[in-house]
PDB file of C-alpha atoms in Angstrom:
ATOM      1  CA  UNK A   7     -41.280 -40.682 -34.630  1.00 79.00           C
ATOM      2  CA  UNK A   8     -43.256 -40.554 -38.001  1.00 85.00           C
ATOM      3  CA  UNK A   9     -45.786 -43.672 -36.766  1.00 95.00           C
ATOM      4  CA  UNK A  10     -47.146 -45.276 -39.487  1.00 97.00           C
ATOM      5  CA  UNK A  11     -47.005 -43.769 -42.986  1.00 97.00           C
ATOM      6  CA  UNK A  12     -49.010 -44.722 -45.767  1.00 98.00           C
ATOM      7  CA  UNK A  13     -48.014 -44.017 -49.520  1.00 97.00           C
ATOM      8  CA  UNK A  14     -49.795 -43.362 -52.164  1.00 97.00           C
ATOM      9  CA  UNK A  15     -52.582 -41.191 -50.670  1.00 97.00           C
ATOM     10  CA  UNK A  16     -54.839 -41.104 -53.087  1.00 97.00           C
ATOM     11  CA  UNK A  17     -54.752 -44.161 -56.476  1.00 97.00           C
ATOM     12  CA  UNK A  18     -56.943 -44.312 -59.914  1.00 97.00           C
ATOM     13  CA  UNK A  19     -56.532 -47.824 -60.520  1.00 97.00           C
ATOM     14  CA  UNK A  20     -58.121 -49.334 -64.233  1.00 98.00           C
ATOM     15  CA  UNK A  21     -59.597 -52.532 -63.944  1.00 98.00           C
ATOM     16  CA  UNK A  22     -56.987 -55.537 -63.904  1.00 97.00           C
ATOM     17  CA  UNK A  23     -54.364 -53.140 -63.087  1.00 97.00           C
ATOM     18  CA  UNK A  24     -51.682 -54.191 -60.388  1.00 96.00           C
ATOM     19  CA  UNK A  25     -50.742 -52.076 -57.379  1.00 96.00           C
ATOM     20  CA  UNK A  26     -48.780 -51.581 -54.374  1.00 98.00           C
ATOM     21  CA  UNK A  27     -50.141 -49.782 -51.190  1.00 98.00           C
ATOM     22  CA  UNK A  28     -46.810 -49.052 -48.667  1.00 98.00           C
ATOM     23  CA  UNK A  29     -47.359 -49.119 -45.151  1.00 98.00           C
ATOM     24  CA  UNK A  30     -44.017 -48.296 -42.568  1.00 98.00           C
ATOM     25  CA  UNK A  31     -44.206 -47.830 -39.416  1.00 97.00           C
ATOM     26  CA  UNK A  32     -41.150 -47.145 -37.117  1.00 96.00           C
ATOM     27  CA  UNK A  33     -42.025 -47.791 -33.598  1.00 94.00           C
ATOM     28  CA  UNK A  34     -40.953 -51.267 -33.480  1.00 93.00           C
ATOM     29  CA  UNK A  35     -43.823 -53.216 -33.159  1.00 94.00           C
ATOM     30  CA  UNK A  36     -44.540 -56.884 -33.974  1.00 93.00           C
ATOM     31  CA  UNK A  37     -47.813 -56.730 -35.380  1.00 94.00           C
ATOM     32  CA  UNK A  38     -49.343 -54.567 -38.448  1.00 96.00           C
ATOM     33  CA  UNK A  39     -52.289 -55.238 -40.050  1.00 96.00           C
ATOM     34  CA  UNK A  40     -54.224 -53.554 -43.585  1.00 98.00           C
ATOM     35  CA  UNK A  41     -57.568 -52.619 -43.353  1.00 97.00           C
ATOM     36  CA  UNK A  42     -60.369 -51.733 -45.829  1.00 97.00           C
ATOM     37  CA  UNK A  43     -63.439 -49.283 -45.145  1.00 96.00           C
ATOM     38  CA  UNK A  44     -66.259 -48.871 -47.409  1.00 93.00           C
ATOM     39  CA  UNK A  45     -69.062 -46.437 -46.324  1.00 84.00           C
ATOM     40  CA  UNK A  46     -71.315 -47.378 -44.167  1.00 76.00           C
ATOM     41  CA  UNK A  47     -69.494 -49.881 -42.691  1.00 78.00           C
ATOM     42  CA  UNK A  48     -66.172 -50.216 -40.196  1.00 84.00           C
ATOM     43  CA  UNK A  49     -63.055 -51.078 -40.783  1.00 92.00           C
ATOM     44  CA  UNK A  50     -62.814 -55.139 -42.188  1.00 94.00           C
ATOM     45  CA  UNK A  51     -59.179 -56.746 -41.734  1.00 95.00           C
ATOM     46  CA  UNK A  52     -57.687 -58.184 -44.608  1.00 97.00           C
ATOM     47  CA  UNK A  53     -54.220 -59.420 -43.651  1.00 97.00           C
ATOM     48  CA  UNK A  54     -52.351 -59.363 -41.308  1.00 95.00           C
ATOM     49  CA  UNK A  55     -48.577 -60.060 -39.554  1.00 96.00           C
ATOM     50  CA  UNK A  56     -47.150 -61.022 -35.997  1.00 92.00           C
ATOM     51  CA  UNK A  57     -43.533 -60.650 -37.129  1.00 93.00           C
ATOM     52  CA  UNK A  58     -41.163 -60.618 -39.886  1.00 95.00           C
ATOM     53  CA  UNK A  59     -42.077 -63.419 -42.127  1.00 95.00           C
ATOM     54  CA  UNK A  60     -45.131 -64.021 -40.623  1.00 95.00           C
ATOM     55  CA  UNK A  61     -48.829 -62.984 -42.354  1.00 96.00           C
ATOM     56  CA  UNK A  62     -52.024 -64.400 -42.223  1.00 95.00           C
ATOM     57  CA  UNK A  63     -55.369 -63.655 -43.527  1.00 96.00           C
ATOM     58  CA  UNK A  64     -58.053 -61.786 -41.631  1.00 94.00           C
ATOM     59  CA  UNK A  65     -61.947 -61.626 -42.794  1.00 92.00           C
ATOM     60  CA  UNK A  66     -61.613 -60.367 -46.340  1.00 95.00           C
ATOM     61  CA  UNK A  67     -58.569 -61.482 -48.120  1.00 97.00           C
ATOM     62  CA  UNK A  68     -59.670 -62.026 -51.653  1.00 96.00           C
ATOM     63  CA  UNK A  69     -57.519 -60.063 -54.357  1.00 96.00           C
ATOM     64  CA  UNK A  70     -54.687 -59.491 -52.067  1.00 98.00           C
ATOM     65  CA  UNK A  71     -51.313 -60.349 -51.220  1.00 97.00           C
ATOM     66  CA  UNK A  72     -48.716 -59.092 -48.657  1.00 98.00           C
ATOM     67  CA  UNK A  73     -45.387 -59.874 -47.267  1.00 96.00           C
ATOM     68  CA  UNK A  74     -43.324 -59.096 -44.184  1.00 97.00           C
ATOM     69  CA  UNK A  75     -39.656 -58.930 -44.936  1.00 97.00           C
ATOM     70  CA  UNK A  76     -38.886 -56.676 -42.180  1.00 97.00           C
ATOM     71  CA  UNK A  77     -40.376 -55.473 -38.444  1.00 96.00           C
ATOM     72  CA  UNK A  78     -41.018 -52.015 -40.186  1.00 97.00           C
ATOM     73  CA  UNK A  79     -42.452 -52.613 -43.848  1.00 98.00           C
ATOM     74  CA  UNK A  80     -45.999 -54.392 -44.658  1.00 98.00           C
ATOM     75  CA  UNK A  81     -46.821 -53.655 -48.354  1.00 98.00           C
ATOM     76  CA  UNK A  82     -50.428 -54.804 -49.502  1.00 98.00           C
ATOM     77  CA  UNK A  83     -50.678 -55.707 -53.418  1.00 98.00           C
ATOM     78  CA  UNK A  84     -53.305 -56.036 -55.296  1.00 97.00           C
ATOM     79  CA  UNK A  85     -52.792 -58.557 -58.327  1.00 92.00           C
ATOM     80  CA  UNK A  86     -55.484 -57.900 -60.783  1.00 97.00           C
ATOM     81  CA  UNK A  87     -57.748 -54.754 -59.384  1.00 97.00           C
ATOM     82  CA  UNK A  88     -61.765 -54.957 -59.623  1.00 97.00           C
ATOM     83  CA  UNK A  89     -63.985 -52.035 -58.813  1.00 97.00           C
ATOM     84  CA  UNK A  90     -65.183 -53.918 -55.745  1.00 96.00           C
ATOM     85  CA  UNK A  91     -61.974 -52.895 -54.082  1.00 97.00           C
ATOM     86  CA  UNK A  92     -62.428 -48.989 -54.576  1.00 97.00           C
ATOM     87  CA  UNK A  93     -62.062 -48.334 -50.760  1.00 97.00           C
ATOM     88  CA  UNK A  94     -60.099 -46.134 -48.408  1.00 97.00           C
ATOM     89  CA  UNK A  95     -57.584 -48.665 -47.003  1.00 98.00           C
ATOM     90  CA  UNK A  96     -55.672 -47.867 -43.553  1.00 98.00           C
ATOM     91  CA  UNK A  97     -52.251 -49.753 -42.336  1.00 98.00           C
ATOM     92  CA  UNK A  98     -51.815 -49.814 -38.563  1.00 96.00           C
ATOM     93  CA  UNK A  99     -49.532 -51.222 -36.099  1.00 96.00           C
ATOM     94  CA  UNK A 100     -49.236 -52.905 -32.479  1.00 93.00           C
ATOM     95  CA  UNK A 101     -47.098 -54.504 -30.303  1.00 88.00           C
ATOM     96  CA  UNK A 102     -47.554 -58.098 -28.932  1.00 80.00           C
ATOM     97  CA  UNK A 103     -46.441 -58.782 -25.467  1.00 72.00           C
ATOM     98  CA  UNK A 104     -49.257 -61.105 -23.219  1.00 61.00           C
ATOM     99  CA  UNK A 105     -52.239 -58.973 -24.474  1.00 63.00           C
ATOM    100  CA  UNK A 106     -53.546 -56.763 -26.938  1.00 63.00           C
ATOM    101  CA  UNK A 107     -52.580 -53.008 -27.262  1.00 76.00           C
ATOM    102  CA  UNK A 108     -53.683 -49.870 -28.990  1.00 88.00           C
ATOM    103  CA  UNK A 109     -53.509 -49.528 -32.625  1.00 92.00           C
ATOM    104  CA  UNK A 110     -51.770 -46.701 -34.054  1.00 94.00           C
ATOM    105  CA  UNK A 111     -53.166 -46.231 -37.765  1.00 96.00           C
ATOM    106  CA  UNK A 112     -51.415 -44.263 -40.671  1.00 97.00           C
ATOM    107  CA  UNK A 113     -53.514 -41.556 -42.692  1.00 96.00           C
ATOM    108  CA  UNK A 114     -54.965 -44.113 -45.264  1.00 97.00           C
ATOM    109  CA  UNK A 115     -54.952 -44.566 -48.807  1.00 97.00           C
ATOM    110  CA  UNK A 116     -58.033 -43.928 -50.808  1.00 97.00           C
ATOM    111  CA  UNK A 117     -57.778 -46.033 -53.951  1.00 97.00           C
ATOM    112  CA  UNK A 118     -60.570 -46.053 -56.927  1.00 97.00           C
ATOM    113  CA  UNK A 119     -60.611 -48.646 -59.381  1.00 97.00           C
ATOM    114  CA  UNK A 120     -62.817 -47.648 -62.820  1.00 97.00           C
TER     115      UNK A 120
ATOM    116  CA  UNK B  30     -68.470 -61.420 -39.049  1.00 51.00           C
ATOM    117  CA  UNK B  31     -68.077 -60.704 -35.736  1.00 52.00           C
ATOM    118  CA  UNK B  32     -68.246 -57.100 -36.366  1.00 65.00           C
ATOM    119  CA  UNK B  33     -70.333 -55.142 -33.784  1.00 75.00           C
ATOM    120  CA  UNK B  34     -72.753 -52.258 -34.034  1.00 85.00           C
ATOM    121  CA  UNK B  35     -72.894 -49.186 -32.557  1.00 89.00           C
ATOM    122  CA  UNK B  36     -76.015 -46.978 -31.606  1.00 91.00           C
ATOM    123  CA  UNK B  37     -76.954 -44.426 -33.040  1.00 95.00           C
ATOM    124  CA  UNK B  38     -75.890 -44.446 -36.090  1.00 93.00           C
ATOM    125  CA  UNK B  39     -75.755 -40.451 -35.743  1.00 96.00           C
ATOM    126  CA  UNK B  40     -75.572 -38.300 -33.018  1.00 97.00           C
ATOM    127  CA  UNK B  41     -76.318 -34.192 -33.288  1.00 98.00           C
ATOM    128  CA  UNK B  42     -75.280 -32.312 -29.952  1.00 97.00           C
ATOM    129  CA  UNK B  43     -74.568 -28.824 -29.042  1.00 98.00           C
ATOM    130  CA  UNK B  44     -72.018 -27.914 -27.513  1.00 98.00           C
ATOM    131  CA  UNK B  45     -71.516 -28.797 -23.410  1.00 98.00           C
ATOM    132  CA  UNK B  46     -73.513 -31.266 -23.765  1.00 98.00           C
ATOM    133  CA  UNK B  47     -72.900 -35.249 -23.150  1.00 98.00           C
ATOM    134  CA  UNK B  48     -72.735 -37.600 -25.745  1.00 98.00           C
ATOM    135  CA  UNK B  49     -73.578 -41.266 -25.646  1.00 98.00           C
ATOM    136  CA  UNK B  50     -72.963 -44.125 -27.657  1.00 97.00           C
ATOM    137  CA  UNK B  51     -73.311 -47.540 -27.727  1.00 97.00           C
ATOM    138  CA  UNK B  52     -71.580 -50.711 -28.973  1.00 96.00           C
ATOM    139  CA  UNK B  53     -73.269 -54.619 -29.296  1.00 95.00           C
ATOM    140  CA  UNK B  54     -70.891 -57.541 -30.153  1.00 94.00           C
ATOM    141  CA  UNK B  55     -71.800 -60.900 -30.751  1.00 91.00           C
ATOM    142  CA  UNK B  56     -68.844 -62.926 -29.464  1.00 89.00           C
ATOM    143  CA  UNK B  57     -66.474 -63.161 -26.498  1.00 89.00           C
ATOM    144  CA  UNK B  58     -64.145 -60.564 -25.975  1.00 90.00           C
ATOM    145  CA  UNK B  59     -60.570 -60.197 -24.348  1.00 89.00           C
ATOM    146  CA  UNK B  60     -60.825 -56.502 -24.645  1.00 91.00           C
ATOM    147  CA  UNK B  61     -63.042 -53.718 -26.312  1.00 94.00           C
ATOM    148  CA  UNK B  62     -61.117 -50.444 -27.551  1.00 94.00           C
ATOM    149  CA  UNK B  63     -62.658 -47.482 -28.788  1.00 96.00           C
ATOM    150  CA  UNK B  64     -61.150 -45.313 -31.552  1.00 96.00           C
ATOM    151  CA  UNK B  65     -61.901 -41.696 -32.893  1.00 97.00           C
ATOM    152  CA  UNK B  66     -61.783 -40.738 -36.826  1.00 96.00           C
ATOM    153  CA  UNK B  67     -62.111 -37.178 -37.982  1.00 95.00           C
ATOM    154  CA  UNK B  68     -63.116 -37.232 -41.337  1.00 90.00           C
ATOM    155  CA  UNK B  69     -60.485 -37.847 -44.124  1.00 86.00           C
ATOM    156  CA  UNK B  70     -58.235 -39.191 -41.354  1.00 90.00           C
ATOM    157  CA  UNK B  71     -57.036 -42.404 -40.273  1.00 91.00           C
ATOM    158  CA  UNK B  72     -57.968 -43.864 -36.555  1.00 95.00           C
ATOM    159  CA  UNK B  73     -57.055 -42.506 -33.227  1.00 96.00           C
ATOM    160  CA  UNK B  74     -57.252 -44.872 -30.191  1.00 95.00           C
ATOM    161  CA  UNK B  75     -59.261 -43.519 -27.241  1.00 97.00           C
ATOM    162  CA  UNK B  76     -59.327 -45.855 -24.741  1.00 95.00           C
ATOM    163  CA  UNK B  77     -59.125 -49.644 -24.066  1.00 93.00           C
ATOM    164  CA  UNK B  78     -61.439 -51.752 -21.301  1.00 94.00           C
ATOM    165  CA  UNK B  79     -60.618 -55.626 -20.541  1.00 92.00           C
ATOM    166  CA  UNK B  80     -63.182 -58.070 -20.261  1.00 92.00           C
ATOM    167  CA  UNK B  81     -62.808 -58.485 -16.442  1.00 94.00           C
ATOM    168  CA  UNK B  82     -63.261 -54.643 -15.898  1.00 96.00           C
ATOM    169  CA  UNK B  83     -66.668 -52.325 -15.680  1.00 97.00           C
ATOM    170  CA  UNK B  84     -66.039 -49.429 -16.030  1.00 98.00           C
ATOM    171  CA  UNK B  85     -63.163 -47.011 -17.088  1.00 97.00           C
ATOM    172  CA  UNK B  86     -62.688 -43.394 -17.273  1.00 97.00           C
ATOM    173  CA  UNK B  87     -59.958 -41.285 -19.406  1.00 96.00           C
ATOM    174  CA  UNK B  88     -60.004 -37.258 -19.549  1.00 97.00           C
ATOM    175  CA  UNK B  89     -63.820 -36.383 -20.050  1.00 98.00           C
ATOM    176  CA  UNK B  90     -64.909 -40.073 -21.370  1.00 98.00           C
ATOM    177  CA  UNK B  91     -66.307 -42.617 -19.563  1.00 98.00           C
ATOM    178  CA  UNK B  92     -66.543 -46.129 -20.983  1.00 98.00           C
ATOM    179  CA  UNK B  93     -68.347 -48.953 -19.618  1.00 98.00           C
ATOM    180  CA  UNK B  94     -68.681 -52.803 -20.376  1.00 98.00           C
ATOM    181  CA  UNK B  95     -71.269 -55.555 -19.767  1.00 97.00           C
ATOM    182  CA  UNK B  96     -70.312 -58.868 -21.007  1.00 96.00           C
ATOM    183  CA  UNK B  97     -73.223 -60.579 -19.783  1.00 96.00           C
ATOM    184  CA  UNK B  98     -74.937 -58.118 -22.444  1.00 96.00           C
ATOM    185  CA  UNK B  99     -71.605 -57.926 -24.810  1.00 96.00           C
ATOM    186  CA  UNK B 100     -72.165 -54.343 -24.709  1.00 96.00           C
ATOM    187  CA  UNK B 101     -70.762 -51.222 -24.223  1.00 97.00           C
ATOM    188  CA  UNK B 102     -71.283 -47.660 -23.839  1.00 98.00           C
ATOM    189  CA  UNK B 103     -68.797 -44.551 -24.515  1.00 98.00           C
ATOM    190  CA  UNK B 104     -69.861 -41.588 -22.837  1.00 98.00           C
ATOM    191  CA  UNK B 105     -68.244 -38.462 -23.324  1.00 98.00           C
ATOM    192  CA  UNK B 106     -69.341 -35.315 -21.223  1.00 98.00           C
ATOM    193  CA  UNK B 107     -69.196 -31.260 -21.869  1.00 98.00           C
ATOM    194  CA  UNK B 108     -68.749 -32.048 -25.674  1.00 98.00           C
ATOM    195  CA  UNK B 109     -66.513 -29.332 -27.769  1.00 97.00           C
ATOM    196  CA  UNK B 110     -66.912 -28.642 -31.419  1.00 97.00           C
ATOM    197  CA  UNK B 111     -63.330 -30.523 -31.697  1.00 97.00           C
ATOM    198  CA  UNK B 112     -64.986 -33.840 -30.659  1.00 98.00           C
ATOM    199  CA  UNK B 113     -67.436 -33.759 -33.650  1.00 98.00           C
ATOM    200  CA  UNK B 114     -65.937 -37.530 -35.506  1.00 97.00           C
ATOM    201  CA  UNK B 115     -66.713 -40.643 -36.154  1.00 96.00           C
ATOM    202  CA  UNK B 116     -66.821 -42.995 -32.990  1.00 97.00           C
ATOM    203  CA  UNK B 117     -66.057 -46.876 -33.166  1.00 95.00           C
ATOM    204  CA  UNK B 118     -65.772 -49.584 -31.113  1.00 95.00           C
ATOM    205  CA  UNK B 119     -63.663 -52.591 -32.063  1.00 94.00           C
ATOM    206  CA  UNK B 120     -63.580 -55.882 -30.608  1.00 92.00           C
ATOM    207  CA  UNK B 121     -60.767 -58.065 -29.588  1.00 87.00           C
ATOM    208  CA  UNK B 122     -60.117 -61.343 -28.832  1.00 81.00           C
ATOM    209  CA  UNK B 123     -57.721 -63.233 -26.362  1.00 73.00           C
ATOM    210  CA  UNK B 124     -54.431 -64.119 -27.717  1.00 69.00           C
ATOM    211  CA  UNK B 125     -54.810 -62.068 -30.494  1.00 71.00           C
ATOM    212  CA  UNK B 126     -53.947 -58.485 -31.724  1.00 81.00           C
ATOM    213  CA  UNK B 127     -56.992 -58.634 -34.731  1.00 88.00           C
ATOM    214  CA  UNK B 128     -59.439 -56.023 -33.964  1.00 90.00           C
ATOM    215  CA  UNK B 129     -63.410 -56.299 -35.015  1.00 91.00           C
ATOM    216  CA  UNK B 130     -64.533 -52.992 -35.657  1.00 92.00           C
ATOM    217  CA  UNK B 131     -68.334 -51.363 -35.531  1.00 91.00           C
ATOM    218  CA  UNK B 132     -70.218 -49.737 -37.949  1.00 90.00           C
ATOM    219  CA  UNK B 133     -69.553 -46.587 -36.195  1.00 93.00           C
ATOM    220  CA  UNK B 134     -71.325 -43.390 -34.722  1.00 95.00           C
ATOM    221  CA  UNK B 135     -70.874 -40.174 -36.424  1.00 95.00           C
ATOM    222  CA  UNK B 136     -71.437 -37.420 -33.739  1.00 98.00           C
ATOM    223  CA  UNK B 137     -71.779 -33.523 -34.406  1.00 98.00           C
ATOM    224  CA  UNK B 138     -71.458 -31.068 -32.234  1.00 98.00           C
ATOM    225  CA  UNK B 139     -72.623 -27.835 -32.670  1.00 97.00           C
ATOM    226  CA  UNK B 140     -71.272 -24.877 -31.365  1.00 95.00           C
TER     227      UNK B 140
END
């Protein structure tokens, strides 16, 4: 199993630029989530998804968009990018069954935006 | 924000020694996980506790929970060089899989 991958690694973004951040994971689990952390700080949720077809916002959701077209692919896009989202952003991944599990993570994507 | 806090902020060890750390919440919980991240990496999760237990023990750590305080302590003992990370505990709630994490504890361990 690969887990969850992340791609790009590392994104220079210009101001108003759009993006993509891919997140897979291929463990078969219902829920995957994106996650931003700036220094100093944990990790804030930004969206996330219960199943295919299913996303919702978490606490910071502002400048970005995402969509769940199948169990194993949750891309986050950023429409128009601003400096305050240079962060290192981290996909991870659960399952749901009558509780809450462990969250497996993927490597992160550290993203500037000049 | 429910996000929770952890104590210290950092933590300097050598090696064989224990390390503790603590987390405060503000909410009610269904469970309280804590994770590992060595630095450039993503999250590694270390163990979970549910709100109905006290106390929990995996390998060399020891976790603990107090919901009457909504706080918790991770506890790991005979620290190695390989355990120098950042420490966080994150915060879940009942029906849910969206975690809320801390602020984190950056321990070094020097050997």
């Amino acid at each position: 199993n690969a887990g969850v991958t992340q791609t790009p690694k590392f994104q220079v973004l210009k101001t108003g630029q759009s993006m993509t951040l891919q997140c897979a994971q291929d463990m078969n689990h219902e829920y995957m989530s994106w996650y931003r952390q700036d220094p100093g700080m944990g990790l804030r949720l930004i969206h996330y998804s219960v199943g295919a077809g299913i996303t919702d916002q978490g606490e910071v959701p502002n400048g970005y968009n995402v969509s769940r077209s199948t169990t194993e692919d949750f891309p986050l896009r950023l429409l128009s990018a601003a400096p305050s989202q240079t962060s290192v952003y981290f996909c991870a991944s659960s399952w749901v069954r009558g509780g809450t599990y462990e969250q497996y993570f993927g490597p992160g994507t550290r993203l500037t935006v000049t | 924000s429910q996000q929770g806090e952890e104590d210290p902020q950092a933590l300097s060890i050598q090696e064989g020694e224990n390390a503790t750390m603590n987390c405060s919440y503000k909410t009610s919980i269904n469970n309280l996980q804590w994770y590992r991240q060595n630095s450039g990496r993503g999250l590694v999760h270390l163990i979970l506790i549910r709100s109905n237990e006290r106390e929990k023990h995996s390998g060399r750590l020891r976790v603990t929970l107090d919901t009457s305080k909504k706080s918790s302590s991770l506890l790991i003992t005979a620290s190695r060089a390989a355990d120098t990370a950042s420490y966080f505990c994150a915060t879940g709630k009942t029906g849910a899989n969206n975690l809320f994490f801390g602020t984190g504890t950056r321990l070094t361990v020097i050997p």
